[in-house]
PDB file of C-alpha atoms and ligand atoms in Angstrom:
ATOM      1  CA  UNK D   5       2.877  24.232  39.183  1.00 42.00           C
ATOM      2  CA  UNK D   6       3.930  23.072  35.636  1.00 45.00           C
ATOM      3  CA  UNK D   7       2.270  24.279  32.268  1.00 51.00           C
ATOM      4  CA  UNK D   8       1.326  21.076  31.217  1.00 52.00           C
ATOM      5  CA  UNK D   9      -0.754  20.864  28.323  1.00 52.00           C
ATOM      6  CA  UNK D  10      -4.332  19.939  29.015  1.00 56.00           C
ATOM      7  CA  UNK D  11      -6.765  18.582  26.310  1.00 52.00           C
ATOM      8  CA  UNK D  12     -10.076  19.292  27.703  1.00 53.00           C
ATOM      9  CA  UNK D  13     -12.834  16.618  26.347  1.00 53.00           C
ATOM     10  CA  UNK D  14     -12.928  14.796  23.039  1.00 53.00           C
ATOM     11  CA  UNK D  15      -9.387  12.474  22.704  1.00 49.00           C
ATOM     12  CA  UNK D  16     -11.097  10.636  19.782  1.00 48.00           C
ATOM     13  CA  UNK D  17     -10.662   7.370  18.759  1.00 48.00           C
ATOM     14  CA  UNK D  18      -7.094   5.457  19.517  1.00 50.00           C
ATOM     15  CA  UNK D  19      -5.712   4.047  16.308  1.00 51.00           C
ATOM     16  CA  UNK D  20      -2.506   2.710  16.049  1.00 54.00           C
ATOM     17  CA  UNK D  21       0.509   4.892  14.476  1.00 56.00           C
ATOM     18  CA  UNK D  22       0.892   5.242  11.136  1.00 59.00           C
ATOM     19  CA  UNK D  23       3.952   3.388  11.011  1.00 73.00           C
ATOM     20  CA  UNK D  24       2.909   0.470  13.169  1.00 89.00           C
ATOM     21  CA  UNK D  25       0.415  -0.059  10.270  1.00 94.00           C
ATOM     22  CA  UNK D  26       3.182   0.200   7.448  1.00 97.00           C
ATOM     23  CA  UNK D  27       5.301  -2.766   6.443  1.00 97.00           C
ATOM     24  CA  UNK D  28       8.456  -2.711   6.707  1.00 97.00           C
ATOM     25  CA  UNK D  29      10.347  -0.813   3.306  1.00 97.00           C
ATOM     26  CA  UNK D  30       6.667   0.762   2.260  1.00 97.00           C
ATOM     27  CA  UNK D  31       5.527   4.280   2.088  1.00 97.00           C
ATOM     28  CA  UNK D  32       2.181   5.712   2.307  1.00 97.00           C
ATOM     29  CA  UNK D  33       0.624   6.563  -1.063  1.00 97.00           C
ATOM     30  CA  UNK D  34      -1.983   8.626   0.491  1.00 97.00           C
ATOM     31  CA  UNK D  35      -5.144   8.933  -1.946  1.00 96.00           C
ATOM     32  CA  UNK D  36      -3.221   8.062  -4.606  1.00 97.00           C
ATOM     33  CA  UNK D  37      -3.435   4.330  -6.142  1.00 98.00           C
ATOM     34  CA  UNK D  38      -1.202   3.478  -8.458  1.00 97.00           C
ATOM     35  CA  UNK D  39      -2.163   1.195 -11.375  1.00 98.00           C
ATOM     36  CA  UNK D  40       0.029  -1.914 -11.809  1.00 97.00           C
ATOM     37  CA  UNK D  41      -0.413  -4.232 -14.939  1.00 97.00           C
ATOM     38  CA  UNK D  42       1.695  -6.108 -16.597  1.00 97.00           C
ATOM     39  CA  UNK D  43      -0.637  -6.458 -19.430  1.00 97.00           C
ATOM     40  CA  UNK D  44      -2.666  -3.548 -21.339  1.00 98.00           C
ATOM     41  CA  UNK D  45      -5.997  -3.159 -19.749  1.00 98.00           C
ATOM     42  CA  UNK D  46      -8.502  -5.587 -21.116  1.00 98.00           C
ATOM     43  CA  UNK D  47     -12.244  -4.503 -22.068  1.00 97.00           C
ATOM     44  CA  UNK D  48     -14.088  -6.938 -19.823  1.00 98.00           C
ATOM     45  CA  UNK D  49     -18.324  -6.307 -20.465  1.00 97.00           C
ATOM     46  CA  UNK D  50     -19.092  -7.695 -17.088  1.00 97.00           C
ATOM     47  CA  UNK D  51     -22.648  -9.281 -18.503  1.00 97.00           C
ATOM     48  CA  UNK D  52     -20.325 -11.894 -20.885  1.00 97.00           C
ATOM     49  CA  UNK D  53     -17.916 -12.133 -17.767  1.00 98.00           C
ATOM     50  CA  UNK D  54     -17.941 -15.398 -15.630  1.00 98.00           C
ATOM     51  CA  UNK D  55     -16.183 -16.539 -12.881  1.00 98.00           C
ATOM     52  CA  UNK D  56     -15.568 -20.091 -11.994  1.00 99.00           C
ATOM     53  CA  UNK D  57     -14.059 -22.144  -9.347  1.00 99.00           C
ATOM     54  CA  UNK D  58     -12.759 -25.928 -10.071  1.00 98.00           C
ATOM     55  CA  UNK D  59      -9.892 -28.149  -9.549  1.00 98.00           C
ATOM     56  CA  UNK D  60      -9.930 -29.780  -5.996  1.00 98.00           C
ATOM     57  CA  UNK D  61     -13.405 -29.235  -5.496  1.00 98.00           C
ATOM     58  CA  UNK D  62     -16.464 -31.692  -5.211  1.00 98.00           C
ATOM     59  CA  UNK D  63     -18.191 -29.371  -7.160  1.00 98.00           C
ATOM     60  CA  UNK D  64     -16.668 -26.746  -9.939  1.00 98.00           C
ATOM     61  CA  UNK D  65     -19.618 -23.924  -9.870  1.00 98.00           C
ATOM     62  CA  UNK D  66     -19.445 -21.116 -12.568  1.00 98.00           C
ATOM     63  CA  UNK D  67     -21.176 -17.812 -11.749  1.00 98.00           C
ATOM     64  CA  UNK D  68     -22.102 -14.762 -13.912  1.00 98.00           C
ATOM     65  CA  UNK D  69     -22.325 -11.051 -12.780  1.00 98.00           C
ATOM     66  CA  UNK D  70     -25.851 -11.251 -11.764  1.00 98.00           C
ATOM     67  CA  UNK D  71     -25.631 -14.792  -9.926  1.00 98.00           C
ATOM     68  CA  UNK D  72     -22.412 -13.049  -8.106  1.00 98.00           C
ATOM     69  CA  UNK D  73     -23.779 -10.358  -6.561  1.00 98.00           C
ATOM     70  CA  UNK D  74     -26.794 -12.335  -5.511  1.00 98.00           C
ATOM     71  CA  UNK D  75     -24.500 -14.337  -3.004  1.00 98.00           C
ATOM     72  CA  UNK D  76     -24.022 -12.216   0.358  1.00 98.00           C
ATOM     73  CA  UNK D  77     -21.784  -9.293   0.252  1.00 98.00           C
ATOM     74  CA  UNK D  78     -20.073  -7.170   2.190  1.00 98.00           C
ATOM     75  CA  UNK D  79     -18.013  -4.039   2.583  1.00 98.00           C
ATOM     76  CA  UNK D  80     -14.709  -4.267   4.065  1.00 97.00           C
ATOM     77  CA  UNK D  81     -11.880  -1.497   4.491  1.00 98.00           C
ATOM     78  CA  UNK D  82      -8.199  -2.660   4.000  1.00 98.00           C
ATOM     79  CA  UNK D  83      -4.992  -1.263   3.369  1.00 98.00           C
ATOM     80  CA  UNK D  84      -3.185  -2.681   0.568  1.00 98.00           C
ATOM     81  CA  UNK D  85       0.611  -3.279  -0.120  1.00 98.00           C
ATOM     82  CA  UNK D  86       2.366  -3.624  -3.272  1.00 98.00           C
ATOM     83  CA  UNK D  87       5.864  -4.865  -3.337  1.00 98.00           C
ATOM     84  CA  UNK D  88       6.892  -1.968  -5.291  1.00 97.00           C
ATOM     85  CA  UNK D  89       6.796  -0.368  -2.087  1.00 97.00           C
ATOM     86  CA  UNK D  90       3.674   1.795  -2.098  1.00 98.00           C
ATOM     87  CA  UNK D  91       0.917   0.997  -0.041  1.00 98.00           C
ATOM     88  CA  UNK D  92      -2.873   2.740   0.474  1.00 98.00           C
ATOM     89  CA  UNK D  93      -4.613   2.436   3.512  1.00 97.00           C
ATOM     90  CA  UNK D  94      -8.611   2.330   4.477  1.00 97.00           C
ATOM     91  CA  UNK D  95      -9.937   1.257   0.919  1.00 97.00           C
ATOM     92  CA  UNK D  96     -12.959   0.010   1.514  1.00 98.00           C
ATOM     93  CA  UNK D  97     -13.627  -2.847  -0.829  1.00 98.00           C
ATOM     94  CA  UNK D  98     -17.650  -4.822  -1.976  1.00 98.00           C
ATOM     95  CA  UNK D  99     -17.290  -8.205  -2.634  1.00 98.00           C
ATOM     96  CA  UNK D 100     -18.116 -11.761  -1.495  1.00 98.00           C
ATOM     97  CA  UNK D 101     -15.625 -13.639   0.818  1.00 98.00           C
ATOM     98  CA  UNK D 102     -14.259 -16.291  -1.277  1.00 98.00           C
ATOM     99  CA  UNK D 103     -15.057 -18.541   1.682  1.00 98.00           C
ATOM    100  CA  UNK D 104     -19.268 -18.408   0.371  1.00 98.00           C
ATOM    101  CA  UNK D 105     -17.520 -19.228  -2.967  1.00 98.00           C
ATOM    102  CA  UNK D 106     -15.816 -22.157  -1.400  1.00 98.00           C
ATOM    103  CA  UNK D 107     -19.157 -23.282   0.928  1.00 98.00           C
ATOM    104  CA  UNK D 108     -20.929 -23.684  -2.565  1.00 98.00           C
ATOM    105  CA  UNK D 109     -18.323 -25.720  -4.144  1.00 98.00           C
ATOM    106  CA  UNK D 110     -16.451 -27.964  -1.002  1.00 98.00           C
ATOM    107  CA  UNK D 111     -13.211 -28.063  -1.357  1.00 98.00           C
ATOM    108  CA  UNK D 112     -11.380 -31.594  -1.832  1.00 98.00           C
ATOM    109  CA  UNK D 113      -9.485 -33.531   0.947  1.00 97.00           C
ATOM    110  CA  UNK D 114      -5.952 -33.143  -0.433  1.00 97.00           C
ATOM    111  CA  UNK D 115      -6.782 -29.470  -1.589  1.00 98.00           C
ATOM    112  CA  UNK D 116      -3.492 -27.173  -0.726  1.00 98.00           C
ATOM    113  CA  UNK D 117      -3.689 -24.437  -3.136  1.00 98.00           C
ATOM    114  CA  UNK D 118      -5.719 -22.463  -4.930  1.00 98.00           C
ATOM    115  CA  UNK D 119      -4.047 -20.335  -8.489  1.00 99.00           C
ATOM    116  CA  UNK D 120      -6.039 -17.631  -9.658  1.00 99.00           C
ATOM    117  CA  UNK D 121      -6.451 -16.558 -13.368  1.00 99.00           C
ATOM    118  CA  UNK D 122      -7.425 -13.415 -14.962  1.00 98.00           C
ATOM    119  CA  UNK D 123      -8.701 -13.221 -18.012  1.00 98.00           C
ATOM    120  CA  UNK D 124      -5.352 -11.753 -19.697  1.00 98.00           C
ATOM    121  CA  UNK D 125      -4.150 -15.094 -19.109  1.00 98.00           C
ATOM    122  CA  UNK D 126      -2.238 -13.633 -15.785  1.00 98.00           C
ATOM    123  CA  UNK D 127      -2.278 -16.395 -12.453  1.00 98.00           C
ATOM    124  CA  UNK D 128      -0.776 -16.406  -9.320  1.00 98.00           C
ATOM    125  CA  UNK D 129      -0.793 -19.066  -6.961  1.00 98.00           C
ATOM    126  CA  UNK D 130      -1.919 -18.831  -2.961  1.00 98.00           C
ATOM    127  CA  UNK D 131      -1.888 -21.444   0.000  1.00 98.00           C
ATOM    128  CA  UNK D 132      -5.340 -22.685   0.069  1.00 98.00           C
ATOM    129  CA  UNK D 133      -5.452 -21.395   3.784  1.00 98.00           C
ATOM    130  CA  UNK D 134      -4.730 -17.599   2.855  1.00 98.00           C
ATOM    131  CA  UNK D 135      -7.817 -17.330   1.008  1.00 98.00           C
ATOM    132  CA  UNK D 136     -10.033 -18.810   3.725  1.00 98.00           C
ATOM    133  CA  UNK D 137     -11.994 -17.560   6.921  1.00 96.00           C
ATOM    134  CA  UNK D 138     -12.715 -14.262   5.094  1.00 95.00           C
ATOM    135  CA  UNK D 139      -9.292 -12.899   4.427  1.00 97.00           C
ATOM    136  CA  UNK D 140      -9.741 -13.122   0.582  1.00 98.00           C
ATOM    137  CA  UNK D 141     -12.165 -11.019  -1.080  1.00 98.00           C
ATOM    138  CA  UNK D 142     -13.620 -11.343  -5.116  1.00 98.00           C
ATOM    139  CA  UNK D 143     -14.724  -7.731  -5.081  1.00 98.00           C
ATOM    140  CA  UNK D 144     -16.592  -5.412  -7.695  1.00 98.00           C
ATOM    141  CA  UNK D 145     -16.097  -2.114  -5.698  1.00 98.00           C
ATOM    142  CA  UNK D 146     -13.326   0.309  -4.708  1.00 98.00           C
ATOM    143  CA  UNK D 147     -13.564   3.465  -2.533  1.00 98.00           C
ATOM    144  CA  UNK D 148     -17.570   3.334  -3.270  1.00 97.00           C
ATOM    145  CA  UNK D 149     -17.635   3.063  -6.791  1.00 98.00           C
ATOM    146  CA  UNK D 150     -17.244  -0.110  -9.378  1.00 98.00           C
ATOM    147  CA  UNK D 151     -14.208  -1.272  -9.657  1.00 98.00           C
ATOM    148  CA  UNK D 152     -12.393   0.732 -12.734  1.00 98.00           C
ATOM    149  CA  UNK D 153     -11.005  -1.452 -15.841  1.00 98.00           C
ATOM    150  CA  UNK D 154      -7.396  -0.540 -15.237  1.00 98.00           C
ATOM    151  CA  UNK D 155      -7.937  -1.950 -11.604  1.00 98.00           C
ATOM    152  CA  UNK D 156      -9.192  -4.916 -12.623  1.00 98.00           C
ATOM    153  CA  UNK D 157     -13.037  -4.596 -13.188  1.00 98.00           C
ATOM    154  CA  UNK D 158     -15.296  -5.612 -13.029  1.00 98.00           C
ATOM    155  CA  UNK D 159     -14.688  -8.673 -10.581  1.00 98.00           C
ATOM    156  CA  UNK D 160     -10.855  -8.796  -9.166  1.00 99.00           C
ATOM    157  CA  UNK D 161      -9.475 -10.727  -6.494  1.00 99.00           C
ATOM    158  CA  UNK D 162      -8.655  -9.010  -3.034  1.00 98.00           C
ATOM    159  CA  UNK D 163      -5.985 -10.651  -1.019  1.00 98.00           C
ATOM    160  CA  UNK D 164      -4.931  -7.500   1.325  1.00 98.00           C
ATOM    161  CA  UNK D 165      -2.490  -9.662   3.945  1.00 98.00           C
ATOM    162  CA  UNK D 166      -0.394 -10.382   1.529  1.00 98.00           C
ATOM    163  CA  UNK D 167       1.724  -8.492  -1.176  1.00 98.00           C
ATOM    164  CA  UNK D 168      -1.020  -6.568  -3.925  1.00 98.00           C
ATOM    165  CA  UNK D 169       0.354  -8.770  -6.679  1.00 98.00           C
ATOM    166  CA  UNK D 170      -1.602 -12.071  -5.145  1.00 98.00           C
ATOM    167  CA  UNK D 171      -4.867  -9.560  -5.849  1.00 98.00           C
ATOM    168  CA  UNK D 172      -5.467 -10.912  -9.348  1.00 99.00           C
ATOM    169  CA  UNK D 173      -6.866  -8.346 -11.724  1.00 98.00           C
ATOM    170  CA  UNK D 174      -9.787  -9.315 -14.027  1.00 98.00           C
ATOM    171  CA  UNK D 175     -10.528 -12.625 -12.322  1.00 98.00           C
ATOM    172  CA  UNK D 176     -12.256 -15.453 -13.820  1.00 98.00           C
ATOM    173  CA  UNK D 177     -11.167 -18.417 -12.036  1.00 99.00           C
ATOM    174  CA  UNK D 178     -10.232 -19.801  -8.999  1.00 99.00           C
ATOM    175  CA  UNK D 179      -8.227 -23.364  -9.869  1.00 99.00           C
ATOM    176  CA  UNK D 180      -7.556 -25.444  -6.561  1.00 98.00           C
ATOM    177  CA  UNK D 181      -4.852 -27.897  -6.400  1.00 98.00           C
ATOM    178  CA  UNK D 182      -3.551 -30.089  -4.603  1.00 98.00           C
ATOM    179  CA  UNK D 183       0.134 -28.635  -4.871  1.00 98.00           C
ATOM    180  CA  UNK D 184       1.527 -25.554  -4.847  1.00 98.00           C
ATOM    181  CA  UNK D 185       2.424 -24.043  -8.601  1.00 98.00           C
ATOM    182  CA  UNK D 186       4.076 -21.020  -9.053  1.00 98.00           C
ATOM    183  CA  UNK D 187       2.088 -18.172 -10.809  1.00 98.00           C
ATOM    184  CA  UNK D 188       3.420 -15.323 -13.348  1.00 98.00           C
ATOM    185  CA  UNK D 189       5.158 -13.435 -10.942  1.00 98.00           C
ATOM    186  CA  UNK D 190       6.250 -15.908  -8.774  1.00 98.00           C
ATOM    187  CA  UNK D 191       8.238 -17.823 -11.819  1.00 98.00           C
ATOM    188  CA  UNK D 192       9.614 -14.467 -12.355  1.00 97.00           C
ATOM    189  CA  UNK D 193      11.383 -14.684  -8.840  1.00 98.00           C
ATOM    190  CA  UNK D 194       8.828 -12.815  -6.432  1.00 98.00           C
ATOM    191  CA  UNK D 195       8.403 -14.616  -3.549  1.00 98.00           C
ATOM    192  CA  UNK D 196       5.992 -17.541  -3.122  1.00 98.00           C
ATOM    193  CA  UNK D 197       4.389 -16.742  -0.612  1.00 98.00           C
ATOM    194  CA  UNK D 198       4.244 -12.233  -0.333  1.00 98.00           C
ATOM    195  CA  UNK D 199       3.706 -11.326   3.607  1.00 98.00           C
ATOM    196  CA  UNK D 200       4.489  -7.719   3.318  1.00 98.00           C
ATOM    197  CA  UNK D 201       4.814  -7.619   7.337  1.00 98.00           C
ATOM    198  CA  UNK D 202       8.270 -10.125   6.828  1.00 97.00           C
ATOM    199  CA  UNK D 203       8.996  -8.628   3.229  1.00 97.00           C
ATOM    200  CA  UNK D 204       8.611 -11.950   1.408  1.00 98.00           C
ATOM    201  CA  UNK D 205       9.238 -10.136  -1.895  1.00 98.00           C
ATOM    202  CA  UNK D 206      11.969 -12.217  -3.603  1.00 98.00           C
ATOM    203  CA  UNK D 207      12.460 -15.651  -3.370  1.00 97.00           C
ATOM    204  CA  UNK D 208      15.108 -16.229  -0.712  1.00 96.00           C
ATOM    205  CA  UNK D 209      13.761 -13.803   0.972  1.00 96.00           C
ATOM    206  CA  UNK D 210      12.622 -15.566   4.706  1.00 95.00           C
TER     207      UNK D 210
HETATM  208  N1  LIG B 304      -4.203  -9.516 -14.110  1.00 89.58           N
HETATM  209  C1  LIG B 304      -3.318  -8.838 -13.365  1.00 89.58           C
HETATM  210  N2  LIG B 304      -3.550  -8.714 -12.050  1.00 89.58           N
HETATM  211  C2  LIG B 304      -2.675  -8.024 -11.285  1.00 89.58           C
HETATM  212  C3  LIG B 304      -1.515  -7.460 -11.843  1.00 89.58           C
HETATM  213  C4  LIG B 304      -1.299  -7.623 -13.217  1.00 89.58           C
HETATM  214  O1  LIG B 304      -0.293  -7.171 -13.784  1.00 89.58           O
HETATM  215  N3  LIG B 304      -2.218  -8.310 -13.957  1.00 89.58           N
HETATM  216  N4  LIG B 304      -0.617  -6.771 -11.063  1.00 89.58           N
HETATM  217  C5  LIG B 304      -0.630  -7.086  -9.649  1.00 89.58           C
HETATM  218  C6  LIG B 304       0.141  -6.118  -8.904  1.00 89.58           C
HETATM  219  S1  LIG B 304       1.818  -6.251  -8.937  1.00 89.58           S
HETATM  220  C7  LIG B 304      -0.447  -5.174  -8.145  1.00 89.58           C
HETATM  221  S2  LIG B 304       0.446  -4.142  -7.155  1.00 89.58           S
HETATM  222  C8  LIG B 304      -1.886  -4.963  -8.207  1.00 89.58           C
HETATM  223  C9  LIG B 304      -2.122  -3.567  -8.719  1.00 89.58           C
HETATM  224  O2  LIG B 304      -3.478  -3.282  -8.666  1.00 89.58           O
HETATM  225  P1  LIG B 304      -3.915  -1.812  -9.043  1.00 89.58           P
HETATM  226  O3  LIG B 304      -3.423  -1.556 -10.446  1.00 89.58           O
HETATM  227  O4  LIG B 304      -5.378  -1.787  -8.885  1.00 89.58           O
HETATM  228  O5  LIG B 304      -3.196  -0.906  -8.072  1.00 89.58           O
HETATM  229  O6  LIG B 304      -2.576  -5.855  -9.065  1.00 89.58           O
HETATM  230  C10 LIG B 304      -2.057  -7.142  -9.103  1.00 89.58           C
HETATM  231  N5  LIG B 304      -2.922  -7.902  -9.962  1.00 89.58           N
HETATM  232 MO1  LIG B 305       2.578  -4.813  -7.210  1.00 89.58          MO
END
């Protein structure tokens, strides 16, 4: 006989292990999110707020708060990574897929990327095909509440498979383009691209 130990009834639910859901050089913030700006926090009154989407489109289409959060909407829970090594998991996140934004507006033949600006004037640019089939998010709430100014409310961009810094802050427009063009922190030598799981965080980097 051995004195194995036995665990009698509930297992619970298999998740993976932590660290097979941590990127490589991140640690686990916990609760804790960090607030990352590289501009003071703007005071955006989401009722003279507006958020548009042009460029390589057949249609631009401009929508306010309340047109927004008429469109369908959804709650999704991600874990988020910023390249300053920190990263959160299960935030659950309201917002509209920027694919319904897209489905309104058509996108272009020729259409590559898409560069999204925030309202400080901060952009970063995104392959047109990260921000499709539901993996990119223009959300108004965080953890079940709206969206705080200092993380971007009311209305930022949610990007969660790649590095936090593509998650635009205070967005007001999404610019497509038929070219890729380097946003603020990608001019400043962060990686074009940001996949957290190969540590694109510097250009150079693979
Ligand atoms: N407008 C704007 N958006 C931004 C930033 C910023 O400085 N300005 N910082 C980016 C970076 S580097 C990160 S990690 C996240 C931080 O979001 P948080 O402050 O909600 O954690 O926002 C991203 N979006
Ligand atoms: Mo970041």
């Amino acid at each position: 006989m051995t004195d194995e130990p036995v665990t009698r009834g509930f297992v619970g639910r298999r998740r993976p292990a932590q660290s097979d859901r941590l990127p490589p050089g991140q640690y686990d913030t916990g609760r804790l999110w960090p607030v990352l700006s590289a501009e003071p926090t703007p005071a955006v009154d989401r009722d003279r707020w507006e958020l548009t989407v042009d460029g390589a489109v057949l249609e631009s289409h401009t929508w306010d708060w309340a047109a927004l959060r008429a469109l369908p909407h959804s709650t999704t829970t991600v874990d988020i990574h910023c390249v300053t090594t920190w990263s959160r998991f299960d935030t659950p996140f309201t917002g509209v897929s920027v694919e319904t934004l897209l489905d309104v507006c058509g996108v272009a033949t020729g259409a590559t990327h898409v560069v999204a600006h925030s309202r400080t004037g901060y952009t970063t640019n995104l392959p047109l095909d990260d921000v499709r089939a539901d993996r990119a998010w223009v959300v108004w709430d965080a953890d079940g509440s709206p969206l705080t100014p200092e993380h971007g409310g009311p209305v930022r961009l949610l990007v969660p498979h790649l590095y936090f810094w593509k998650s635009a802050k205070w967005l007001t427009r999404l610019e497509l383009l038929d070219h890729d063009e380097p946003g603020f922190w990608e001019r400043g030598g962060y990686h074009d691209r940001g996949d957290p799981w190969r540590e694109q965080r510097y250009q150079g980097d693979p």
